[in-house]
XYZ file of C-alpha atoms in Angstrom:
640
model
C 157.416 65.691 93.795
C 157.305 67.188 90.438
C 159.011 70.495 90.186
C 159.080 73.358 87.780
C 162.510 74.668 86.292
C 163.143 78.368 87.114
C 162.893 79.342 83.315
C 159.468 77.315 82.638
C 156.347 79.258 82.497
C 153.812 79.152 85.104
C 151.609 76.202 84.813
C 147.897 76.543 84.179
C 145.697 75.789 87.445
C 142.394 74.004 86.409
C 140.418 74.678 89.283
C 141.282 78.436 88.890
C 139.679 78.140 85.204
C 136.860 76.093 87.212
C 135.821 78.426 89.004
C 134.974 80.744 85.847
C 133.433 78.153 83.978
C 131.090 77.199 87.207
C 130.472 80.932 87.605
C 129.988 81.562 83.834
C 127.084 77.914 83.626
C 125.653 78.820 87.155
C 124.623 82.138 85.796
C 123.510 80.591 82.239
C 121.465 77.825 83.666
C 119.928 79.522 87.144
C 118.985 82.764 84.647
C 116.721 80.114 82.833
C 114.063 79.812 85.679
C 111.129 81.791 85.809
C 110.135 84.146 88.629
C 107.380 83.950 90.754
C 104.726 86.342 91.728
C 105.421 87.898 94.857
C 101.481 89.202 95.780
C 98.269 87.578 94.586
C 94.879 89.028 93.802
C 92.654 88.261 97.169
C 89.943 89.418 95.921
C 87.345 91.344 93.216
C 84.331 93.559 92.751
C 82.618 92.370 90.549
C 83.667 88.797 91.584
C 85.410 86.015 88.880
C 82.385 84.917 86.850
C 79.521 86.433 88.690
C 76.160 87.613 86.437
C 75.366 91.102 87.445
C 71.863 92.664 86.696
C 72.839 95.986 86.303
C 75.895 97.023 85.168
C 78.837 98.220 87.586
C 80.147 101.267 88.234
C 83.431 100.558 88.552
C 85.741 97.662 89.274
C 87.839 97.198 91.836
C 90.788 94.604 92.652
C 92.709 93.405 95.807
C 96.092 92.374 96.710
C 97.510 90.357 99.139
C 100.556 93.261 99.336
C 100.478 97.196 98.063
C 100.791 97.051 94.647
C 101.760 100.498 91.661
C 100.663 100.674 88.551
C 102.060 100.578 85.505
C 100.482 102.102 81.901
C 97.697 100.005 80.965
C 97.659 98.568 84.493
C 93.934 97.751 84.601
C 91.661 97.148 81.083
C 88.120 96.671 81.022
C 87.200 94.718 77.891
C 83.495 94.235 76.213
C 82.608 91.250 74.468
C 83.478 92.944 71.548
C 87.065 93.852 73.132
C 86.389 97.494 73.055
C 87.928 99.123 76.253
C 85.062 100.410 78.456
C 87.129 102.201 81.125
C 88.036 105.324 79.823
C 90.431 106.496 82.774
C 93.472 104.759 84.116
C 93.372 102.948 87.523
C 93.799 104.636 90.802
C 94.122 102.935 94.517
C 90.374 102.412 95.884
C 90.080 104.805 99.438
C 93.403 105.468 99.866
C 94.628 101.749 99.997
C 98.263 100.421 98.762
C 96.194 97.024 98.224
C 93.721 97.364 95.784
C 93.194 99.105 92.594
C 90.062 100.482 90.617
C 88.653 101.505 87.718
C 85.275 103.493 86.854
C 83.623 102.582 83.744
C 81.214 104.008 80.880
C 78.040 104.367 81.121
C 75.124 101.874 79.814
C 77.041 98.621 79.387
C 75.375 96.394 77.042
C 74.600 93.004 77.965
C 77.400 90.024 77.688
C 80.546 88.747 79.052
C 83.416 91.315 79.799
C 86.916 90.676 80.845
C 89.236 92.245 83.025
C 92.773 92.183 82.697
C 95.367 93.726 85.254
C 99.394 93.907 85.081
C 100.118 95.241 88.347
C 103.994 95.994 90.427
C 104.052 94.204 93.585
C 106.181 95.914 96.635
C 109.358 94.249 95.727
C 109.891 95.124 92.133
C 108.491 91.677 90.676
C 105.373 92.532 87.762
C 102.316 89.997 87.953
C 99.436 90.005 85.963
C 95.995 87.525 85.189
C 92.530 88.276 84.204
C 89.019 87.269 84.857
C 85.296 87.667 83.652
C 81.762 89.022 84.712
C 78.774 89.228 83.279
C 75.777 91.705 82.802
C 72.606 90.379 81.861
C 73.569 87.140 81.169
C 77.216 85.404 79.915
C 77.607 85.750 76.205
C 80.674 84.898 73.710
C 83.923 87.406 73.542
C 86.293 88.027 71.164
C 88.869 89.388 74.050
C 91.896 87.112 74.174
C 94.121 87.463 76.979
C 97.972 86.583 77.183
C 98.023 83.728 80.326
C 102.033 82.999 80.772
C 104.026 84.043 83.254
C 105.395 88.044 83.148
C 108.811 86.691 83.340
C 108.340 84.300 80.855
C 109.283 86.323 77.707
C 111.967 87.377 75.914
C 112.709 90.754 78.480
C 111.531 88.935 81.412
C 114.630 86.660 80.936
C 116.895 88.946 79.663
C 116.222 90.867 82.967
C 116.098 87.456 84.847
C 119.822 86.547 83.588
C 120.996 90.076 84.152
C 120.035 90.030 87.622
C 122.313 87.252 88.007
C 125.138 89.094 86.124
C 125.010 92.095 89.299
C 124.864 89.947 92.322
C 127.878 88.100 90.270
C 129.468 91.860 90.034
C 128.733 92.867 93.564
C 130.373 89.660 94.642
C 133.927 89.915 93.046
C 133.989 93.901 93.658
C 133.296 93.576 97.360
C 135.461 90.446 97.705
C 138.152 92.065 96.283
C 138.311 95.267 97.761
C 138.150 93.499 101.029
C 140.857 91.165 100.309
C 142.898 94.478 99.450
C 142.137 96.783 101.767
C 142.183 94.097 105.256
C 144.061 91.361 104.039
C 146.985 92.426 101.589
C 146.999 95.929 100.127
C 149.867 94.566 98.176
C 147.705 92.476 96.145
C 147.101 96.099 94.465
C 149.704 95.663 92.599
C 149.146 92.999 91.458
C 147.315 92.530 87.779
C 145.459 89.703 87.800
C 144.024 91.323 91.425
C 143.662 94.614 89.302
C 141.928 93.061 86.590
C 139.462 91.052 89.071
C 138.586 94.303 91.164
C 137.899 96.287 87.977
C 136.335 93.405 85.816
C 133.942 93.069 89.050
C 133.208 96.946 89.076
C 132.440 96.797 85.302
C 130.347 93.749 85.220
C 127.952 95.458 88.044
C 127.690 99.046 86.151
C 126.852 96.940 82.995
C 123.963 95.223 84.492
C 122.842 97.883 86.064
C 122.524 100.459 83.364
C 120.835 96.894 81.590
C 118.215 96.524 84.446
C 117.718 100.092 84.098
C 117.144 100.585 80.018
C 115.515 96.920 80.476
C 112.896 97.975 83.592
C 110.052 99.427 81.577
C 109.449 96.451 79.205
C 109.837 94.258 81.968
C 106.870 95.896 83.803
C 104.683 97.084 81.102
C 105.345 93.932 78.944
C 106.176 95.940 75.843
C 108.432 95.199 73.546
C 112.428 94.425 74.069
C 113.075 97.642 71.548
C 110.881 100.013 73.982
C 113.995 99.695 76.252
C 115.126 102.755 74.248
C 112.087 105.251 74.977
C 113.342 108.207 76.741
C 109.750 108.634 77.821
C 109.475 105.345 79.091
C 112.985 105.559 80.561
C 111.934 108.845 82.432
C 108.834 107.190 84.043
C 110.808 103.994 85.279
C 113.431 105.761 86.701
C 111.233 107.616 89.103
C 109.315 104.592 90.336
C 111.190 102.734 93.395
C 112.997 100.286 91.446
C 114.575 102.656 88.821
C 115.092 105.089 91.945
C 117.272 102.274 93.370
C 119.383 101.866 90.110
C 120.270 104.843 89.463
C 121.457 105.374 92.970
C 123.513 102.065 92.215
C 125.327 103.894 89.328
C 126.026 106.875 91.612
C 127.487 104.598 93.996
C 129.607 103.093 91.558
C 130.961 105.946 90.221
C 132.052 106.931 93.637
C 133.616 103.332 93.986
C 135.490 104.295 90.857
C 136.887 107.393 92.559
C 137.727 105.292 95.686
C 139.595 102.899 93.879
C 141.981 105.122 91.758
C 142.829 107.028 95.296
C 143.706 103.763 96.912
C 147.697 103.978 98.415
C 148.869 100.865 96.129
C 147.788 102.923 92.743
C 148.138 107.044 93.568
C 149.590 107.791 97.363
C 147.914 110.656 99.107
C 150.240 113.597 100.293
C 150.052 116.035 102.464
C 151.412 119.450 101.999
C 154.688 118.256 102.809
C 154.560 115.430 100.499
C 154.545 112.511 103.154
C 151.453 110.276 103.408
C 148.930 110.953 105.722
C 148.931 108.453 108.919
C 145.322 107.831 108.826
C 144.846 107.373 104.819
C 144.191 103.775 104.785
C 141.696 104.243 107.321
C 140.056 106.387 105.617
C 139.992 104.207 102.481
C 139.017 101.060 104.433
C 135.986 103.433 105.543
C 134.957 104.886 102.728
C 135.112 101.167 100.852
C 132.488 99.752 103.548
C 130.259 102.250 103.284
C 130.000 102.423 99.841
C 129.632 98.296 100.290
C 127.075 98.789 102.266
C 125.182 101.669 100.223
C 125.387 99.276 96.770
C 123.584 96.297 99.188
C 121.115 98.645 100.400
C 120.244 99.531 96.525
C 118.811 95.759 96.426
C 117.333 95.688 99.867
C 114.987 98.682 99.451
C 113.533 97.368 96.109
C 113.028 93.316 96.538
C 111.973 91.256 99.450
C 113.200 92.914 102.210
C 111.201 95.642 101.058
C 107.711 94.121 101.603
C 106.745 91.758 104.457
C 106.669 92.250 107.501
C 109.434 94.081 109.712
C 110.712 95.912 106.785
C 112.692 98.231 108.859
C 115.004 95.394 110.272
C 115.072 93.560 107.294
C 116.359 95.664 104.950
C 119.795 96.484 107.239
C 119.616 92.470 107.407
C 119.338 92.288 103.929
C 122.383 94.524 103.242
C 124.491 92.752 105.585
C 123.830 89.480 103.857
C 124.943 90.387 100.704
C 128.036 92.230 102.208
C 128.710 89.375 104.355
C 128.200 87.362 100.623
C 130.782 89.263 98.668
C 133.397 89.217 100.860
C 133.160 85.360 101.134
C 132.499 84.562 98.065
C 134.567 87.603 96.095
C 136.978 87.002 98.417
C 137.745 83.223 97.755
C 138.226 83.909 93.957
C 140.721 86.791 94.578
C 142.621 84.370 97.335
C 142.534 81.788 94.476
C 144.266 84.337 92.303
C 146.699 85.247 94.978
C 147.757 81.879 95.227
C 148.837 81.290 91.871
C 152.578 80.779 91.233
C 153.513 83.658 88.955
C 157.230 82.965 88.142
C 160.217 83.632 89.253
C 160.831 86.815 91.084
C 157.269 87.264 91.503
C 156.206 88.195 95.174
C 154.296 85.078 96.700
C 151.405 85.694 99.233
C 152.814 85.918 102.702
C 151.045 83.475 105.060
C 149.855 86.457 107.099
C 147.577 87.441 104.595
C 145.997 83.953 104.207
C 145.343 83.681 108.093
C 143.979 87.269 108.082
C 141.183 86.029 104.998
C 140.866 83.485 106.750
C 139.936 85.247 110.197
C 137.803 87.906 107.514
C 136.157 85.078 105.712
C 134.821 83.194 109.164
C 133.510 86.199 110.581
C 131.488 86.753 106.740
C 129.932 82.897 107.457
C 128.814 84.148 110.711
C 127.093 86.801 109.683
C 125.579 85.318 106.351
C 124.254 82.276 108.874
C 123.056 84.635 111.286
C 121.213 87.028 108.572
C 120.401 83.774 106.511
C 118.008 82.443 109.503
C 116.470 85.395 110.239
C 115.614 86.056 106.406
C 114.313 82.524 106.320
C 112.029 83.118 109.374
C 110.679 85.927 107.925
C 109.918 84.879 104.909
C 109.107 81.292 104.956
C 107.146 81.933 108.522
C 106.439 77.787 109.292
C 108.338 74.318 108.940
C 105.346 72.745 106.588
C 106.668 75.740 104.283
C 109.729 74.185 104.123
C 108.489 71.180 102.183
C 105.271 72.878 100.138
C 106.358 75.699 98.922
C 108.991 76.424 96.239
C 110.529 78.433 98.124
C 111.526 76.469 101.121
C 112.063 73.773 99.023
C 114.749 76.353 97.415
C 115.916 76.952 100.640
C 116.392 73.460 101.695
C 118.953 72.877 98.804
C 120.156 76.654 99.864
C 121.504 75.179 103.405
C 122.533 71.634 101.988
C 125.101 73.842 99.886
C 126.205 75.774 102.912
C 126.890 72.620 104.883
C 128.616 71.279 102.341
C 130.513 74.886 101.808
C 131.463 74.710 105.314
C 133.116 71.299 105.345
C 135.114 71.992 102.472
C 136.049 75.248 104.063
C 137.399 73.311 107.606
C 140.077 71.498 105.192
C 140.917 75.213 104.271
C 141.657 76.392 107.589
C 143.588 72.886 108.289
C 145.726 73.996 105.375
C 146.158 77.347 106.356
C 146.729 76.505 109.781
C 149.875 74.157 108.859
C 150.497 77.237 106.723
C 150.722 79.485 109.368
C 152.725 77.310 111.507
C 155.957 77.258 108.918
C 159.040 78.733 110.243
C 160.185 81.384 108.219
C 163.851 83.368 107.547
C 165.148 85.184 110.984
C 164.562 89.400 109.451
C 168.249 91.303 109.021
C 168.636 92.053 112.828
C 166.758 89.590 114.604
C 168.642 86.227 115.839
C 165.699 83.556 116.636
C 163.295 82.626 113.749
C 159.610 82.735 114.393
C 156.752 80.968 112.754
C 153.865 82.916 110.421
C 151.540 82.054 113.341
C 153.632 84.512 115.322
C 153.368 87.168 112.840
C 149.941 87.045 112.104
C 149.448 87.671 115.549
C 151.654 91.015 115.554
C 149.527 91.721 112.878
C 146.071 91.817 114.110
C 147.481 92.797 117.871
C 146.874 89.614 119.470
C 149.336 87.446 122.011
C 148.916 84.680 119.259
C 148.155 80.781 119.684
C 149.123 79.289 122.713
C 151.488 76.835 121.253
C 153.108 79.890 118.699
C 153.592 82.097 121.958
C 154.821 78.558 123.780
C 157.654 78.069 121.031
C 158.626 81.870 120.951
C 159.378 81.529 124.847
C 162.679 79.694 124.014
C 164.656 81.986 121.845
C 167.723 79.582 121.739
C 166.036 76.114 120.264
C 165.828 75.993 116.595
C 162.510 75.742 114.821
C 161.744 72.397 113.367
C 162.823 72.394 109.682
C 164.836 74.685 110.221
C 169.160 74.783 110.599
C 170.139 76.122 113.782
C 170.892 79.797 112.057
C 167.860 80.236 110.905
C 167.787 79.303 107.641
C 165.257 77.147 106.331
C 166.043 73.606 104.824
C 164.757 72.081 102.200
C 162.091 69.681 104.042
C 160.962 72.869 104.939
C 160.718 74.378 101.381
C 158.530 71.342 100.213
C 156.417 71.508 102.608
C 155.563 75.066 102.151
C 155.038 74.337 98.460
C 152.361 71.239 99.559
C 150.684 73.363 101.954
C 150.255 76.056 99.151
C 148.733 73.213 97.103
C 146.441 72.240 99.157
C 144.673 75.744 99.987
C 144.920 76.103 96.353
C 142.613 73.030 95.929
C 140.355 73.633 98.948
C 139.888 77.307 98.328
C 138.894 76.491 94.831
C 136.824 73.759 95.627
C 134.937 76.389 98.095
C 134.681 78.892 95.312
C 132.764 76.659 93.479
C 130.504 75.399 95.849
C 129.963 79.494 96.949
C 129.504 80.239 93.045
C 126.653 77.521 93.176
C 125.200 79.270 96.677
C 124.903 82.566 95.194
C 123.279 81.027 92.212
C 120.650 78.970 94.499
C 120.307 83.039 96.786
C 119.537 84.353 93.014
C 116.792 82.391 92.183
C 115.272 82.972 95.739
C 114.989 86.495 94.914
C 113.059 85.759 92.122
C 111.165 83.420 93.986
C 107.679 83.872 95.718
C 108.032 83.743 99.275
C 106.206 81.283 101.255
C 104.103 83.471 103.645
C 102.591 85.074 100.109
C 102.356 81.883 98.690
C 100.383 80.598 101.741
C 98.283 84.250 101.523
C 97.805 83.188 98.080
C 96.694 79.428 98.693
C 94.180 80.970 101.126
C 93.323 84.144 98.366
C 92.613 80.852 95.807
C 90.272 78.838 98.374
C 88.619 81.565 98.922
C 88.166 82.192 95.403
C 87.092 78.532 94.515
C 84.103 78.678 96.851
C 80.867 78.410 94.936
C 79.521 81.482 93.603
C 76.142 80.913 95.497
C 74.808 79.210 98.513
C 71.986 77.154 97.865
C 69.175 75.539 100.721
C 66.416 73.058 99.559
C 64.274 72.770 102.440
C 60.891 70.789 102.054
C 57.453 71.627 103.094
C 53.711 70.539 102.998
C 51.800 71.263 100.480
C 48.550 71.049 102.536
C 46.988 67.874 100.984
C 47.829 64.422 102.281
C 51.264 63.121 100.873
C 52.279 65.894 98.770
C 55.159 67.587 100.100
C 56.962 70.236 98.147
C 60.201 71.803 98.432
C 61.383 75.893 98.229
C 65.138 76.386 96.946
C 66.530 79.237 98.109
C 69.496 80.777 96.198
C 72.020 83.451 97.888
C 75.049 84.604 95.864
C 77.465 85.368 96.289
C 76.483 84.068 99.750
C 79.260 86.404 101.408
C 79.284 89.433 104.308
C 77.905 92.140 101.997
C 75.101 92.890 99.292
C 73.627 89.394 97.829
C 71.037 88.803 95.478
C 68.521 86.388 96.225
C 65.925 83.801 93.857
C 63.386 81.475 95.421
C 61.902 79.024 93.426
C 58.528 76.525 94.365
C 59.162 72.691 93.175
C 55.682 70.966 93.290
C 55.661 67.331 94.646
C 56.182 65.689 91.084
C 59.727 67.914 90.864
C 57.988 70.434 88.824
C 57.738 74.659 88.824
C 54.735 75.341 91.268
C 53.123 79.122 91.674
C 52.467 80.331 94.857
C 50.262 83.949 96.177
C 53.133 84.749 98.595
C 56.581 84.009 99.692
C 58.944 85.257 102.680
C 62.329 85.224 103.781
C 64.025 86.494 106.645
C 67.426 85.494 108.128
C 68.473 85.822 111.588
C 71.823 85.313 113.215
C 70.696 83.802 116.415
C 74.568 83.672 118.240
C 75.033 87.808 117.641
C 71.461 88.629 118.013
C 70.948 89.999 114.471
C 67.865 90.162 112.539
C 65.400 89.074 111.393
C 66.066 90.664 108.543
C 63.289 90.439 105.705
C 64.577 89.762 102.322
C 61.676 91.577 100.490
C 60.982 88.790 97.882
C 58.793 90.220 94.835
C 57.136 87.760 92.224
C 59.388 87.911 89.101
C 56.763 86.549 87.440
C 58.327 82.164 88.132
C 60.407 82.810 90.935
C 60.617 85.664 93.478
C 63.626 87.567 93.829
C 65.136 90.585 95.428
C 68.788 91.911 94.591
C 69.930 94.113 97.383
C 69.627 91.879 100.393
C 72.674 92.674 102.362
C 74.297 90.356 104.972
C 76.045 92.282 108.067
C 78.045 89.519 109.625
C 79.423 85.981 108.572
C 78.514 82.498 110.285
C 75.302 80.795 110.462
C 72.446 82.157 109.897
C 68.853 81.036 109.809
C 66.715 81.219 107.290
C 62.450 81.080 107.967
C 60.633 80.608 104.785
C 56.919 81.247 104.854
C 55.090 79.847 101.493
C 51.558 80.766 101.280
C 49.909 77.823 99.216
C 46.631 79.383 99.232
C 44.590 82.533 100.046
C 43.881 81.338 103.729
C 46.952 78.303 104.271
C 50.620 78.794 104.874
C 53.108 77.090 105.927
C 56.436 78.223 107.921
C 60.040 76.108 107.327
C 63.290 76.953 108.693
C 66.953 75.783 107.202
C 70.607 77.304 107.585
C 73.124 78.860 105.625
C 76.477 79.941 106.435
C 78.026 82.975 104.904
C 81.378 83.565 104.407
């Protein structure tokens, strides 16, 4: 085995600089993928490329979730792009779904377009557009941005910083957990110092970042607009901004927390001992400000809308708790475990079997959290495989497995670890084994085999001489063990780095029970516009047959407007005294309802026919061919 001399330096670990150059490209390359929308437009009055005969009075718009508005949140455009709602948008009725504008009066013909940027419940900005027309469809010089709100210079920028604070959260809560339940020694240690406060730092930067960079990000304005005070003031009373700035407050008190800890400034009491109950009180005050910095990202994305949002968010928080101290944890252990010299305290194995007790009890509750979070939002198995986001989630759980198996070589290690035999203390005449001490620690009877071998206080430990000093078998193979939880906790570090990359980008992702909503929203949407019936009828002289199209649209449970047009039998425009339509919905007992065709001089027509109830209804046309024939047909229609 090749060994360092005393006077050497410490040698470099490569996995330890791994792990920050995994971190470092997980964060590059994950902040490169685009967000999803998170709610999708269900629905429209006017509707996507319908001709209107009068003009509207307003327009109104939909969601699949509750939805705020931003400035500009809703623009009306005439085919000469001149804005034609001259107020901003407010929710139709009361209702967190939809959103409406009223418009000028005495539209001209044309086409007009209507554009919408809207906030979805969980903080994500979507946006689209779509036409009408009054009159009839006409050219217009409105052009309309079609990419994807996070598709731009700030929505990146915000995309990659988002990384950046679940990276912060991560080391700050590992950290302080590794301190405060594991080794509050490690305190004084730099490299520990350095990790606790470089994690600390790198969350208050991205958050004041997310903050500055919020209003862009929704409005779509400029990156340099992250600078209006006006702007600034606005965003951080919406929910998001709300949630940010209680971030910062949180941090500062995790600032206060941290310089009070025992290892850095010992509390006294009056009488200048410590108080008995001070690290309690630290170890309190750390998880609930834990806990309060999750919560800031659990009432502003995903757990936030959906259903069940009062159990979700507390599952939310706990997840990303339970997250950190894994994942922030591993790193600082990795850090721990370095050899720092001579003279340098080492880690005591006691502190290794306590992460390791902290860090199993963290996988328990991410798995538990992680399946009900899936449930929730994915809401089927087909999801899994055709949506992006249980795709996503798929590779999410290979990485876990894979997580997991590298972390059961970790506990082998730190099991053979544990089992060493270590120095009898000044006093104390039988050696005992680390196992034995961890147990003491946590105020348990220990392992059955460590309480076994303590039950004969006169037989040496193995690898050890009979006075209780430790030989130098022994010495190596504390030195291998070392090496090996160096390598596996490393190795796990990694593989966690790429997990909370993978949990990033699901946050950013849209979850499958909107996407379905969506999918549904879209069919719905890519119905035809009309519902048309050709049914044939006689003409009243021998083989001539003619046939009467009726025309309903938008052919949907509401106001429709209706056009009837006479074919003669050679396929061409026939005029007729008289024509009648009713409907009738034989199953409910509706109707029949007469239409109220008038001659439009070509074609009869009537534009307020409206339709109480969907399914299939009947239709019975009567054409009048002369002043004393007629003729009655019947055909079917179904609305929607």
């Amino acid at each position: 085995m090749h060994t360092r001399s005393p006077g050497s330096p410490p040698a470099r670990k490569p996995l330890t600089v791994l792990v920050l150059v995994a971190s470092v490209l997980a964060l590059l390359f994950g902040g490169a993928a685009p967000a999803l929308a998170h709610t999708a437009l269900s629905g429209s009055d006017p509707a996507d490329g319908s001709v209107l005969e009068t003009p509207p009075r307003q327009v109104t718009l939909t969601f699949t979730e509750s939805v705020s508005f931003p400035d500009a949140a809703l623009r009306v455009l005439s085919p000469a792009n001149e804005r034609v709602n001259p107020r901003p948008a407010q929710h139709a009725d009361g209702k967190g779904n939809t959103a409406r504008v009223e418009l000028a009066d005495k539209l001209p013909e044309g086409t007009y377009t209507v554009a919408w940027r809207v906030i979805s419940a969980d903080g994500h900005p979507i946006s689209g557009a779509f036409t009408f027309s009054i009159g009839k469809p006409s050219g217009t010089a409105v052009t309309v941005a079609t990419g994807s709100p996070d598709d731009t210079a700030v929505g990146r920028l915000y995309g990659f910083f988002r990384y950046v604070a679940y990276s912060g959260l991560a080391l700050l809560v590992g950290a302080a957990a590794f301190i405060l339940v594991c080794w509050p020694a490690a305190a004084a240690l730099r490299p520990v110092r350095r990790l606790l406060a470089g994690g600390w730092a790198t969350l208050a930067v991205a958050t004041v970042a997310l903050l500055l960079l919020r209003g862009p990000y929704e409005t779509a304005g400029p990156l340099t607009s992250a600078f209006d005070l006006t702007q600034l003031g606005r965003t951080s009373t919406a929910k998001p901004g709300v949630a940010l700035t209680a971030r910062l407050v949180l941090l500062l008190a995790a600032a206060a927390v941290m310089r009070w800890h025992p290892a850095v400034r010992p509390a006294r009491d009056d009488d200048g001992s410590q108080p008995p109950d001070f690290g309690v009180r630290v170890r309190l005050a750390g998880g609930v400000l834990a806990l309060g910095l999750a919560f800031t990202w659990a009432t502003a994305e995903h757990a936030s809308a959906g259903p069940q949002v009062p159990l979700a968010m507390p599952v939310a928080a706990l997840h990303l708790v339970a997250m950190g101290v894994w994942l922030g944890g591993l790193i600082t252990l990795v850090i721990a475990l370095r050899d720092r010299g001579p003279g340098s305290r080492p880690l005591p194995a006691p502190a290794v079997g306590l992460f390791s007790t902290l860090a199993f009890r963290a996988i328990a509750v991410l798995v538990g959290t992680g399946v009900y979070q899936s449930w929730r939002q994915v809401g089927s198995w087909e999801a899994l495989a055709t949506t992006s986001y249980g795709k996503t989630l798929v590779v999410k759980v290979a990485a876990v497995v894979l997580v997991l198996y590298v972390a059961s070589y970790s506990r082998r290690w730190t099991a053979r670890l544990l089992r060493e035999p270590v120095p009898a203390e000044e006093g104390q005449t039988t050696p005992v084994t680390e196992e034995v001490r961890v147990a003491q620690l946590v105020g348990a009877s220990g392992p059955p085999e460590a309480t076994a071998g303590s039950s004969a206080p006169d037989a040496p430990v193995e690898g050890q001489s009979g006075d209780g000093s430790a030989g130098p078998s022994t010495v190596e193979e504390s030195e291998r063990h070392r090496r090996g939880l160096r390598r596996t906790v490393a190795a796990e570090a990694v593989l966690g780095v790429v997990v909370l990359a993978i949990t990033t980008l699901l946050t950013g992702t849209q979850p499958s029970r909107a996407a379905t909503a969506e999918s549904a929203s879209v069919a719905v949407g890519q119905e035809p516009q009309a519902k048309v019936v050709t049914v044939p009828f006689d003409m009243g002289t021998a083989n001539h047959r003619g046939q009467v199209q009726i025309t309903l649209a938008p052919g949907r449970v509401g106001e429709n407007t209706v056009e009837a047009v006479v074919f003669s039998a050679d396929g061409g425009l026939a005029t007729v005294p008289e024509l009648r339509l009713t409907l009738t919905q034989r199953e409910l007992g509706i109707g029949p309802l007469d239409a109220k065709l008038t001659n439009q001089k070509g074609y009869w027509a009537t534009y307020d026919l409206r339709v109480p109830m969907p399914g299939e209804w009947t239709l019975d046309i009567t054409v009048r061919t002369t002043e004393i024939d007629q003729v009655t047909v019947h055909g079917t229609v179904r609305i929607t």
